[in-house]
Coordinates of C-alpha atoms and ligand atoms in Angstrom, one line a residue:
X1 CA -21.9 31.6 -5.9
X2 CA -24.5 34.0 -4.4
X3 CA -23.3 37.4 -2.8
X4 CA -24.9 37.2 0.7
X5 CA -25.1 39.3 3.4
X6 CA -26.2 38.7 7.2
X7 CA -27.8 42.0 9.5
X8 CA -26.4 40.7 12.9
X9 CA -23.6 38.8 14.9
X10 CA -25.6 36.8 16.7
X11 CA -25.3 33.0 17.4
X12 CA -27.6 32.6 14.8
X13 CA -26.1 35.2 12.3
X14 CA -22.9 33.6 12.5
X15 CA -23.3 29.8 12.5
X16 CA -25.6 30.8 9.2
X17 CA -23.3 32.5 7.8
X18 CA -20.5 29.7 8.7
X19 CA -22.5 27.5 6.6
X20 CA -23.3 29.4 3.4
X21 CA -19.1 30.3 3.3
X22 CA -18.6 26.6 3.7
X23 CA -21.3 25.7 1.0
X24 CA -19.6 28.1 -1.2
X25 CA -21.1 31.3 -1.2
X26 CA -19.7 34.7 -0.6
X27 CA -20.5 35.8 2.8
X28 CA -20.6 39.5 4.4
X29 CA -21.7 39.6 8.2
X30 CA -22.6 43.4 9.0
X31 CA -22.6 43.8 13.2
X32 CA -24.4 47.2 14.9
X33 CA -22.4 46.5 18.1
X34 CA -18.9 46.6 18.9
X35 CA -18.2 42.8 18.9
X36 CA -20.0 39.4 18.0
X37 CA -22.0 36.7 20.0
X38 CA -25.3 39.4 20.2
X39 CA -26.7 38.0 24.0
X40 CA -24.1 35.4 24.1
X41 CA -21.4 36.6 25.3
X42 CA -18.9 36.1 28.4
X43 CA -17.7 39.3 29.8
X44 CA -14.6 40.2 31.9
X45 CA -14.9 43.1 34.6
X46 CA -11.8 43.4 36.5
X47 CA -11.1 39.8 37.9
X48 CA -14.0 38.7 37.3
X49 CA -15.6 37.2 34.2
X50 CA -19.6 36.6 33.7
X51 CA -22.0 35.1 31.2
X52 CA -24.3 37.6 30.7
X53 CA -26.5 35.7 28.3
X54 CA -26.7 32.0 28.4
X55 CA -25.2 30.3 31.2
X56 CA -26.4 27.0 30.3
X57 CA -25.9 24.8 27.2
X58 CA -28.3 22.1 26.2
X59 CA -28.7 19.9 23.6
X60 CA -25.1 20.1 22.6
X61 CA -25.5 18.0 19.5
X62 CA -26.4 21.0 17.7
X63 CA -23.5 22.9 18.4
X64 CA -21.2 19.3 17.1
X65 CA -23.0 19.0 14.2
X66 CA -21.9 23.2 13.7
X67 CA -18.6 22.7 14.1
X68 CA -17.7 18.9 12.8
X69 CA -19.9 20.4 9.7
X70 CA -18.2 23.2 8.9
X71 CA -14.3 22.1 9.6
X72 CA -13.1 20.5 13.0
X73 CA -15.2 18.8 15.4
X74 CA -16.1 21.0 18.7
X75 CA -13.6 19.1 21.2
X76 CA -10.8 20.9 19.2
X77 CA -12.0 24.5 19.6
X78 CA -14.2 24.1 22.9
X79 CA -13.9 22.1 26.1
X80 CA -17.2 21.4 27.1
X81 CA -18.3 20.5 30.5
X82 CA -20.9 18.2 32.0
X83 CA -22.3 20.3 35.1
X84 CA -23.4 18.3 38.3
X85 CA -26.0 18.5 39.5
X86 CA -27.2 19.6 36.4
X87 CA -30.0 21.9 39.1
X88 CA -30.0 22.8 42.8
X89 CA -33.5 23.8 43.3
X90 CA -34.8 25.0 47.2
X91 CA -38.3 26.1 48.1
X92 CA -39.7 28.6 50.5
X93 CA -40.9 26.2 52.8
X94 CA -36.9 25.2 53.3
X95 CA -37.1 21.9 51.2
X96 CA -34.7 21.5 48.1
X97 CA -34.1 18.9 45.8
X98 CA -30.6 18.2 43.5
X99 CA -31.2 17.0 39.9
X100 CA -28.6 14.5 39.0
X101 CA -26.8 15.6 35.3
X102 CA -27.8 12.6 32.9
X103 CA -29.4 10.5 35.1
X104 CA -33.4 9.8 35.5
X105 CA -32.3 7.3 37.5
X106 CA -30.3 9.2 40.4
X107 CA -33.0 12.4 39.9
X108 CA -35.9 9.5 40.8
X109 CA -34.3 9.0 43.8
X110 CA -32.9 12.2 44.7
X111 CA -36.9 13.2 44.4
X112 CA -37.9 10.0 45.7
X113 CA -35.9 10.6 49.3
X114 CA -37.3 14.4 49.1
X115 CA -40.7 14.5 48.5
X116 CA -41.9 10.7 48.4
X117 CA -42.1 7.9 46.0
X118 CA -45.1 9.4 44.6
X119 CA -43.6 12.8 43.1
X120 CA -41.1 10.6 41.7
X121 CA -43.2 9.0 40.2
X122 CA -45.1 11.6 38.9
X123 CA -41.9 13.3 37.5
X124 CA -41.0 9.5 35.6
X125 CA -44.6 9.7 34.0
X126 CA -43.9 13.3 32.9
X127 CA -40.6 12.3 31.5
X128 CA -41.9 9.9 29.9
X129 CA -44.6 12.1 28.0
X130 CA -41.7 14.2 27.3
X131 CA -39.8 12.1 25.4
X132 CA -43.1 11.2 22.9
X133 CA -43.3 14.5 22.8
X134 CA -39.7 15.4 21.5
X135 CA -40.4 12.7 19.4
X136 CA -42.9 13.3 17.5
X137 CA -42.0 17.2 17.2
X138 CA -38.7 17.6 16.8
X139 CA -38.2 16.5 12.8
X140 CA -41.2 17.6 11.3
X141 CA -41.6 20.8 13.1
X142 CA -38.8 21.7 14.9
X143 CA -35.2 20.7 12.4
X144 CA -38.1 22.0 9.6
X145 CA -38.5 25.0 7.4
X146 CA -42.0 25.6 8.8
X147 CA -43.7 26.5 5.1
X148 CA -47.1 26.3 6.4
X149 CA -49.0 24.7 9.3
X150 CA -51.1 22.4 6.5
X151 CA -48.1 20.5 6.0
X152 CA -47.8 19.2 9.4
X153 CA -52.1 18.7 9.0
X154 CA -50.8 16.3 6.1
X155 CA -49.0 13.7 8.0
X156 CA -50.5 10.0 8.2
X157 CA -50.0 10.4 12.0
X158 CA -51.9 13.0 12.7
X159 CA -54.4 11.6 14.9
X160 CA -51.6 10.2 17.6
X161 CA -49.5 13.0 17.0
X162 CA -52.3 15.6 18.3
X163 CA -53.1 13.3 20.8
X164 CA -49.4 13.1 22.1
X165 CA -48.6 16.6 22.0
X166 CA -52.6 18.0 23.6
X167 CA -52.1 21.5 22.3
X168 CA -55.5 22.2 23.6
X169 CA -54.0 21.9 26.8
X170 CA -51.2 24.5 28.3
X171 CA -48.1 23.4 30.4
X172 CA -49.5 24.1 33.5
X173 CA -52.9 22.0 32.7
X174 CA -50.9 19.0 31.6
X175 CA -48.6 19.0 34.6
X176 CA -51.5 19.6 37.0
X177 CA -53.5 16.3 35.7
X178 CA -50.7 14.1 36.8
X179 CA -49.5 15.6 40.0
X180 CA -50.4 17.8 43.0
X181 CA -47.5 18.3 44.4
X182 CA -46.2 22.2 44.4
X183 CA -42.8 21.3 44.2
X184 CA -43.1 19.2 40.9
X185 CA -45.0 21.7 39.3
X186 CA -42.7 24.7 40.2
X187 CA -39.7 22.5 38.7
X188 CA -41.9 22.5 35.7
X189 CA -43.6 25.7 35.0
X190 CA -40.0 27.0 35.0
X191 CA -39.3 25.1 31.5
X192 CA -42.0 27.4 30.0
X193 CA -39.9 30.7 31.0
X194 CA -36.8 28.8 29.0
X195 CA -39.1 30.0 26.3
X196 CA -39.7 33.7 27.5
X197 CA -43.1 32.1 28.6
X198 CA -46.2 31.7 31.0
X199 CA -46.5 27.8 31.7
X200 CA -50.5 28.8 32.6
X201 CA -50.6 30.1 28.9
X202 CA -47.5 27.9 26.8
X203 CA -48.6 25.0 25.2
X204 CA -48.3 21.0 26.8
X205 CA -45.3 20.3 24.4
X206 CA -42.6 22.8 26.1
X207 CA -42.6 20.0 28.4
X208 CA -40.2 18.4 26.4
X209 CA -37.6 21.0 27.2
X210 CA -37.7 19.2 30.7
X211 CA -36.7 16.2 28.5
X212 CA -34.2 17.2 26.4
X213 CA -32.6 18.6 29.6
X214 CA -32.3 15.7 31.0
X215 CA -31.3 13.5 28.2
X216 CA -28.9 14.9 26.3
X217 CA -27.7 17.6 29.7
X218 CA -26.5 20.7 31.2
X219 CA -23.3 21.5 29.5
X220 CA -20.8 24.7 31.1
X221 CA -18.1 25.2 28.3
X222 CA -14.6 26.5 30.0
X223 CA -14.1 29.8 30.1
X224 CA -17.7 31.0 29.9
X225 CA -20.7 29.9 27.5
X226 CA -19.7 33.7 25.7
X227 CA -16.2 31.1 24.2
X228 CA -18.7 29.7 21.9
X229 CA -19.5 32.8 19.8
X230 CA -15.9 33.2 19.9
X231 CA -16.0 29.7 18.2
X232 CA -18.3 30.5 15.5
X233 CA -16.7 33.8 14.6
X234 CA -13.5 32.3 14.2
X235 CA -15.2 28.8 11.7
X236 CA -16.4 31.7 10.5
X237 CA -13.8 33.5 9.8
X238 CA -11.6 30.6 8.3
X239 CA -13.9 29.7 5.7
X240 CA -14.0 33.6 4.8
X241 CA -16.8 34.9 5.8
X242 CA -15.3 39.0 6.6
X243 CA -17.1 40.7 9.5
X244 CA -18.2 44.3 9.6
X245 CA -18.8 45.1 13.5
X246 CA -19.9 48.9 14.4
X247 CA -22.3 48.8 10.7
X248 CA -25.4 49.1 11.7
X249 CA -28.2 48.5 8.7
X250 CA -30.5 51.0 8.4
X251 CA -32.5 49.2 5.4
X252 CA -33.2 46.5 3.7
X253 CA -33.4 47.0 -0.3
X254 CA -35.5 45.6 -2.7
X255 CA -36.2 45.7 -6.6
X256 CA -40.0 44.6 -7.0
X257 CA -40.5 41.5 -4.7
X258 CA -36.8 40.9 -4.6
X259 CA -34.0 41.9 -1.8
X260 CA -30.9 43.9 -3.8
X261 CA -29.2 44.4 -0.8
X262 CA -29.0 46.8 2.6
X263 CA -27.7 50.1 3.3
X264 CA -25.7 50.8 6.5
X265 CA -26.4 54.0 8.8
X266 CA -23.4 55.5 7.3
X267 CA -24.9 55.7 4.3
X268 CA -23.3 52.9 2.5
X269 CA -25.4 50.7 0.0
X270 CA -24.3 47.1 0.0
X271 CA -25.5 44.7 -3.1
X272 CA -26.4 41.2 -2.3
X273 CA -28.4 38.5 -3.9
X274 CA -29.2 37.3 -0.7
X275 CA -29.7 38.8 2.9
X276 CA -30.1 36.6 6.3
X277 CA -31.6 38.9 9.0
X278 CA -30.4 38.2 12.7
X279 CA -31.6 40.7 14.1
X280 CA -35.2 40.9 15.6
X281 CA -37.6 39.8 13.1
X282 CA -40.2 42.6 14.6
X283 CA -37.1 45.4 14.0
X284 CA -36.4 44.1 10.3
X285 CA -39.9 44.0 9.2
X286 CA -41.4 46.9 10.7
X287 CA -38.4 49.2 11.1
X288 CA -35.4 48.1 8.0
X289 CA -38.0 47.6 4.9
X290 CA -40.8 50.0 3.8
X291 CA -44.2 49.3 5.1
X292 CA -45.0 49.3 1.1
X293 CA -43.7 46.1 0.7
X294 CA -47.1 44.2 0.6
X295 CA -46.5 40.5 0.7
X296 CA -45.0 41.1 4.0
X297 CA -48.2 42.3 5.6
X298 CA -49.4 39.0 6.5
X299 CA -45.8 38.3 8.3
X300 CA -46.2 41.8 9.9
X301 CA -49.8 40.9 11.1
X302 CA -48.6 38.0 13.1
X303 CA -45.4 39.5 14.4
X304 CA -48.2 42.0 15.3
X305 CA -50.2 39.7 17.5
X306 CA -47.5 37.4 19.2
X307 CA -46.5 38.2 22.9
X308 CA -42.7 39.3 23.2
X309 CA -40.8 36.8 25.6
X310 CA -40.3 38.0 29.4
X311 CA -37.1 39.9 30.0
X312 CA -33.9 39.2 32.6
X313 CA -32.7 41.8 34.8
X314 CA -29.6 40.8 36.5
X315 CA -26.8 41.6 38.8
X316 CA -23.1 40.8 38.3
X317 CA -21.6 39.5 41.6
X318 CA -17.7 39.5 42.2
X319 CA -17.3 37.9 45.6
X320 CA -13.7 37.6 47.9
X321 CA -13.8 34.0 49.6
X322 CA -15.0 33.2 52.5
X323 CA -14.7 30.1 54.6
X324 CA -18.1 30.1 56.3
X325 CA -20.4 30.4 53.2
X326 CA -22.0 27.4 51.8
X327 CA -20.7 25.8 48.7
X328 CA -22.8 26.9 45.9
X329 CA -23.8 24.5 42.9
X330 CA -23.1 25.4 39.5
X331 CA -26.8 26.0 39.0
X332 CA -29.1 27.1 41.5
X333 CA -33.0 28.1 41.7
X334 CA -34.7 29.6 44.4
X335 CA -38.3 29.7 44.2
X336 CA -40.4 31.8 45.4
X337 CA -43.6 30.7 47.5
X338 CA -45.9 32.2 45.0
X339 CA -44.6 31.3 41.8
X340 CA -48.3 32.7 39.7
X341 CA -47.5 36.2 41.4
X342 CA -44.4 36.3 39.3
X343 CA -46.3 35.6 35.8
X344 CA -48.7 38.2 37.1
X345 CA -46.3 40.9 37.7
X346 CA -44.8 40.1 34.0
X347 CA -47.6 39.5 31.7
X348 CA -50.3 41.2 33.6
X349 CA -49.2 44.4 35.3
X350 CA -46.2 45.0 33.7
X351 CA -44.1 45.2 37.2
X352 CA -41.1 44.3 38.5
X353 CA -41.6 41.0 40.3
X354 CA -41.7 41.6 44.6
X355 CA -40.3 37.9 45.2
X356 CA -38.7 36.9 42.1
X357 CA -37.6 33.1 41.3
X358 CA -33.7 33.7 41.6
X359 CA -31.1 32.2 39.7
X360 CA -27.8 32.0 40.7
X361 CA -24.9 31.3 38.2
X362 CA -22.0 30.4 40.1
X363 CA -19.6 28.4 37.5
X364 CA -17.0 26.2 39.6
X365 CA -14.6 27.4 36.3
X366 CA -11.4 28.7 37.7
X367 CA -10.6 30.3 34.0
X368 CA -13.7 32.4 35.2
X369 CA -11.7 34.3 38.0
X370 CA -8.1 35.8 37.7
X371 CA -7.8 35.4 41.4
X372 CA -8.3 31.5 43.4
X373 CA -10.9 31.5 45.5
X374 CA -12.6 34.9 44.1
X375 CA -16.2 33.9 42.3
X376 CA -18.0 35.7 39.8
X377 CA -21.9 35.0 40.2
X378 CA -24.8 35.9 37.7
X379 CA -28.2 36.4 39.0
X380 CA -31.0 36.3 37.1
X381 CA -34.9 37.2 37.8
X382 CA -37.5 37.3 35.2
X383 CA -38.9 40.6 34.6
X384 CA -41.5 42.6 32.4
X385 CA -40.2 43.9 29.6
X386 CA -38.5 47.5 28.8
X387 CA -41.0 49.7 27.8
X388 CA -41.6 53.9 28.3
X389 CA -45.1 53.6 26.9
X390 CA -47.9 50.8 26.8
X391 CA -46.8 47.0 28.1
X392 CA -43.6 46.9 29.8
X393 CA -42.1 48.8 32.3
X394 CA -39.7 51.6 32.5
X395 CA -36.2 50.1 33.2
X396 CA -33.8 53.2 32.7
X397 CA -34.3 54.3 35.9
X398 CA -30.7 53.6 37.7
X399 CA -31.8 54.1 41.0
X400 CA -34.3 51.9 41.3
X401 CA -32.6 49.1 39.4
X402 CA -30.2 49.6 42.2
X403 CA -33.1 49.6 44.7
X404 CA -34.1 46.6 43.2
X405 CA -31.0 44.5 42.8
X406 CA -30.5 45.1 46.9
X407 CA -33.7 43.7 47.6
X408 CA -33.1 40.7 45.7
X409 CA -29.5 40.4 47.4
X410 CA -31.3 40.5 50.8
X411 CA -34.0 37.7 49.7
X412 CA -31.0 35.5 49.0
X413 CA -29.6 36.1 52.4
X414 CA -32.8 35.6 53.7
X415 CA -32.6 31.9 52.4
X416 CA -29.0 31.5 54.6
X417 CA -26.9 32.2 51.4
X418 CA -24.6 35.1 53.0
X419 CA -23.6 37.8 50.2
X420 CA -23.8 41.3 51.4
X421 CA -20.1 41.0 53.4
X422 CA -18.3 39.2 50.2
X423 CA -19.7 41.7 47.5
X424 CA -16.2 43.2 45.7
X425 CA -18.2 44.0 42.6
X426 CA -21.5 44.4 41.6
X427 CA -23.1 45.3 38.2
X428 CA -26.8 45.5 37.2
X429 CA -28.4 45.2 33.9
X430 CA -31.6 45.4 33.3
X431 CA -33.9 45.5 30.3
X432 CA -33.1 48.4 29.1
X433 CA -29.2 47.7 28.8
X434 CA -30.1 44.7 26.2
X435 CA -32.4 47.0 24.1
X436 CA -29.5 49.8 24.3
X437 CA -26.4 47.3 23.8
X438 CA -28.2 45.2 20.6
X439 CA -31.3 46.5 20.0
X440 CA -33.1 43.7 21.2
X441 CA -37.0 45.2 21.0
X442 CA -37.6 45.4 25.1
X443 CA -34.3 43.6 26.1
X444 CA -36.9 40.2 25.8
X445 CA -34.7 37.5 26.2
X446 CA -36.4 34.9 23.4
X447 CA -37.7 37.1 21.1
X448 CA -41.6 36.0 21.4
X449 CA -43.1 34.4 23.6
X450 CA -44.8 30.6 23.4
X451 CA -48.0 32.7 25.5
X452 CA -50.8 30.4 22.9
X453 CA -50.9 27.2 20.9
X454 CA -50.4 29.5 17.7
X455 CA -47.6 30.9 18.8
X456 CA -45.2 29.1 17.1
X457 CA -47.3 29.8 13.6
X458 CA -47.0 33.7 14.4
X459 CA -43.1 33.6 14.7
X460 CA -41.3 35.2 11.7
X461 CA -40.8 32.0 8.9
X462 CA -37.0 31.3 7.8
X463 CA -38.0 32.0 4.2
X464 CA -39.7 35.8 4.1
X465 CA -42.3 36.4 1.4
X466 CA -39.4 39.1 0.2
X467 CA -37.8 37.2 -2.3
X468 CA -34.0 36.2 -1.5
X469 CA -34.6 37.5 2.5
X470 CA -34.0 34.9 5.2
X471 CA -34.7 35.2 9.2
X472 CA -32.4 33.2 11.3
X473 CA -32.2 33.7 15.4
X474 CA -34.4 33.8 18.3
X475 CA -37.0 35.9 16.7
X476 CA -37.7 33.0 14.5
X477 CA -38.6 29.7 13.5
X478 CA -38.1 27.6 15.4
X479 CA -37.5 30.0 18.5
X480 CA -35.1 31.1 20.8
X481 CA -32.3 29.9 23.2
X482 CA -28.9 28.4 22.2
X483 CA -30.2 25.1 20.6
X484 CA -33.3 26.4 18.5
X485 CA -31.1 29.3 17.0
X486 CA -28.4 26.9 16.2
X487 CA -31.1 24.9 14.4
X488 CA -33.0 27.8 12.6
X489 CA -28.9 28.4 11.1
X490 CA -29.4 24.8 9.4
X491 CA -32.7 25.1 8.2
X492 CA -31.8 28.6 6.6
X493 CA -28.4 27.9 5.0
X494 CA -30.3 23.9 4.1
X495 CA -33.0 26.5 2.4
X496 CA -30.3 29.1 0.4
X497 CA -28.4 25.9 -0.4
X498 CA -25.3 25.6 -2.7
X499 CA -24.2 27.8 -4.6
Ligands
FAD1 C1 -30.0 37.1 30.2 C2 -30.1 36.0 29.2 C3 -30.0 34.6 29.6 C4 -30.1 33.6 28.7 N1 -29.9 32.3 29.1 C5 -29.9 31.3 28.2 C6 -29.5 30.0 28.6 O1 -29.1 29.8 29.7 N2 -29.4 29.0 27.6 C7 -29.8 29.3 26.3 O2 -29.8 28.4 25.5 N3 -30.2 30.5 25.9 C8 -30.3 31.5 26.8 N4 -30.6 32.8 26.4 C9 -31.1 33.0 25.0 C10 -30.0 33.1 24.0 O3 -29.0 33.9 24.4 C11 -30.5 33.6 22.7 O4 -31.6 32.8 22.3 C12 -29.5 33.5 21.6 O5 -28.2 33.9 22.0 C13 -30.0 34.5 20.5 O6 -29.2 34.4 19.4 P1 -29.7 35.2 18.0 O7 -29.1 34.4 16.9 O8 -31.2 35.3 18.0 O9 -29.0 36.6 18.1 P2 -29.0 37.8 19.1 O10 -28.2 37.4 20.3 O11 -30.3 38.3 19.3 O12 -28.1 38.8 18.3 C14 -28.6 39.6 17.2 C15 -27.5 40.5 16.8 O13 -28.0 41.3 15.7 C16 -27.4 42.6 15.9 N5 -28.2 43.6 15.3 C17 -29.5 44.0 15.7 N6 -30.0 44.9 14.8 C18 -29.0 45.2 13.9 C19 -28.9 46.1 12.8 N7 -29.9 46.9 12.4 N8 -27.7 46.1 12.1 C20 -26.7 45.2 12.5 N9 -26.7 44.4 13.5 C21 -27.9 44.4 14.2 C22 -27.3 42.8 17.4 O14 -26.4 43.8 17.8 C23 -26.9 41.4 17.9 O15 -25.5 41.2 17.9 C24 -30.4 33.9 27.3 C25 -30.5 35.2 26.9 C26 -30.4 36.2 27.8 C27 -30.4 37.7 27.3

């Protein structure tokens, strides 16, 4: 049995750490914040409760494997919930166009009576890419400790692999060689900001996100998506993992090339044969070990070069009823009519976007509101990352966040959603609030960004060079949102093994 501790309460830090208890190992989890779930969390303000991280759940199979793996299967701790459409999208020029939850077949048609028989398609050829490409990526790189970028060189496939995946072509470049239409291509080039990303910059294969969307679907989980890091904490919990919250690390220790354990900000050393970072890769190698530590330099070169992902700013929406509004989806997406201005504004200049894409959050989850009738939206724009110096922008001023948040509320009025008279509540966070609340480096929402084909080589490996030191989370292999960070769990407690 291996003394093990994890830096972070994350869903990453936690399913890990669920899995090394159940393999038999002795499992500390040490939390900077006040409570668990890191950006995943569901949060009640008055009568109103919000996800303030994820609001969407794909690719639930990882999250069953989690919990049928470690004790129970997920239907006896979590109700989970098909949401339909699975996406409401509407354009500037007044169009809009429902995506049916697990069906190509209705989505074809729903596009099909929309924008012609041609866009759909266009959209089944895409799909149908997709899928090779989910394919042939998701064993051998994505379920995979990534050990070294010659091992997927190795594989007897290599030539139809390559050819499947094009990374010498980005998102935007593979989309734009099978259709024209602007509509299609809007619906795609948002997949690449699932990754933090810039679809003119990510590589071709984030097009299987599309996919996996629509295969395996758009799952809501009763109560809020924050109940599953309630979950996990509690797996946790049974198979003894014992949680530390408010214990910040200050360091990671180390004898020679070896980690011996971490010290708290109080001052407090902890031993450990083993220690699983959660928290930002960048913040754990530059900030909790000493920049001595040499066979980390090539680790801290790359995290050095990648792109961090594109931050969220969003408001927090508690709205009285009101019988002349229009029924909102579950999901809905209003684009903007120039979609490239907004990866300008984030990657380029560093601004706050003028005409955001807008997401609206408005669960049809009655657990969600202590009052019938009463809803509890979360909007969500893109935005440039916190930052007082360099690239980034400076989010902690409150005024203009305020500024800012009207102006988006008035460009959802101006698309005949009416808001202003129903707001009861409103709440803004930006950037800046995710840096402050868990020291997320710039509030980015997916750690780095998929901005070049090599991103996904520069992320921080599973297994560190630092002897006994494992990265789990969005920081790392294989990336972030809720199903990669799930996944980097297995690969890391698969790697630590039994004990
Ligand atoms: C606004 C927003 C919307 C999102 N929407 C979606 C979505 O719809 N679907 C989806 O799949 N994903 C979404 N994501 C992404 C998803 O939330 C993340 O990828 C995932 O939750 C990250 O998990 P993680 O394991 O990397 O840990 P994190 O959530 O990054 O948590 C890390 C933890 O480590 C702790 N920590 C940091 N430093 C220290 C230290 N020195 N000592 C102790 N503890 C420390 C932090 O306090 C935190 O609790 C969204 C994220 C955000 C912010």
């Amino acid at each position: 049995m291996s003394r093990i501790v994890v830096i972070g309460a994350g869903i990453g830090g936690m399913c890990a750490a669920a899995r090394l208890a159940k393999l038999g190992h002795s499992v500390d989890v040490f939390e900077g914040s006040d409570q668990v779930g890191g950006k995943c969390r569901t949060e009640w303000i008055g009568k109103y409760a919000f996800d303030t991280g994820p609001s969407l759940l794909t690719l639930p199979a990882v999250y069953r494997d989690f919990f049928l793996k470690t004790g129970e299967p997920i239907e006896k701790v979590l109700e989970l919930q098909p949401v339909n459409p699975s996406f409401d999208y509407k354009f500037a020029d007044g169009s809009e166009v429902n995506f049916t939850n697990l069906s190509r077949h209705e989505t074809l048609t729903s596009l099909s009576q929309n924008f012609g028989e041609n866009v759909s398609t266009q959209w089944k050829v895409l799909m149908e890419r997709a899928e090779k490409m989910w394919d042939v990526s998701r064993e051998p790189f994505i379920e995979s400790e990534l050990t070294s970028p010659l091992s997927l060189l190795k594989r007897p496939t290599l030539l139809r692999d390559l050819f499947t995946i094009a990374p010498w072509k980005s998102l935007r470049e593979l989309v734009r060689s099978v259709t024209d239409d602007e509509h299609l291509s809007y619906i795609i080039d948002r997949y690449a900001t699932y990754s933090g990303s810039d679809p003119r910059k990510a590589p071709a294969v984030l097009l299987s996100i599309a996919f996996v969307e629509e295969a395996f679907g758009a799952w809501h989980i009763k109560g809020g998506i924050g109940q599953l890091a309630l979950a996990i904490e509690e797996r946790a919990k049974k198979l003894g993992v014992k949680f530390h919250v408010n214990s910040p690390v200050s360091s990671i220790n180390h004898n020679g090339k070896k980690v011996s354990g971490i010290t708290l900000n109080s001052g407090e050393k902890v031993t450990a044969d083993v220690v699983v970072a959660n928290a930002d890769a960048s913040t754990v190698y530059t900030h909790l070990i000493s920049e001595k530590v040499r066979v980390l330099r090539r680790q801290r070169k790359s995290l050095a070069q990648s792109e961090p992902s594109l931050a969220g700013f969003s408001l927090l929406l508690g709205l009285k009823p009101d019988s002349e509004a229009p029924a909102m989806n579950h999901h809905t997406v209003l684009f903007p009519a120039d979609y490239d201005a907004e990866f300008d504004s984030i990657f380029t200049h560093y601004k706050p976007v003028e005409e955001p894409t807008i997401y609206i959050c408005a669960p049809r989850d009655e657990s969600m509101s202590r009052t019938p009738g009463y809803e509890s939206w979360f909007v969500l724009v893109n935005a440039p990352r916190h930052s007082t110096i360099g690239e980034g922008f400076d989010w902690s001023d409150e005024n203009f966040a305020r500024a800012y948040a009207s102006k988006i509320i008035s460009q959802i009025e101006a698309r005949g959603i009416p808001l202003r008279n129903r707001i009861e509540l409103l709440e803004v966070r930006t950037p800046a609030d995710l840096e402050k609340s868990i020291g997320t480096p710039g509030g980015s929402i997916y750690g780095s960004s998929s901005n070049s084909a090599r991103s996904a080589f520069m992320r921080a490996r599973n297994r560190s060079p630092l002897k006994g030191l494992f990265c789990v989370g969005g920081s790392a292999h294989p990336g972030g949102g809720l199903p990669l960070v799930g996944i980097s769990a297995e690969i890391v407690a698969d790697a630590i093994g039994r004990a």
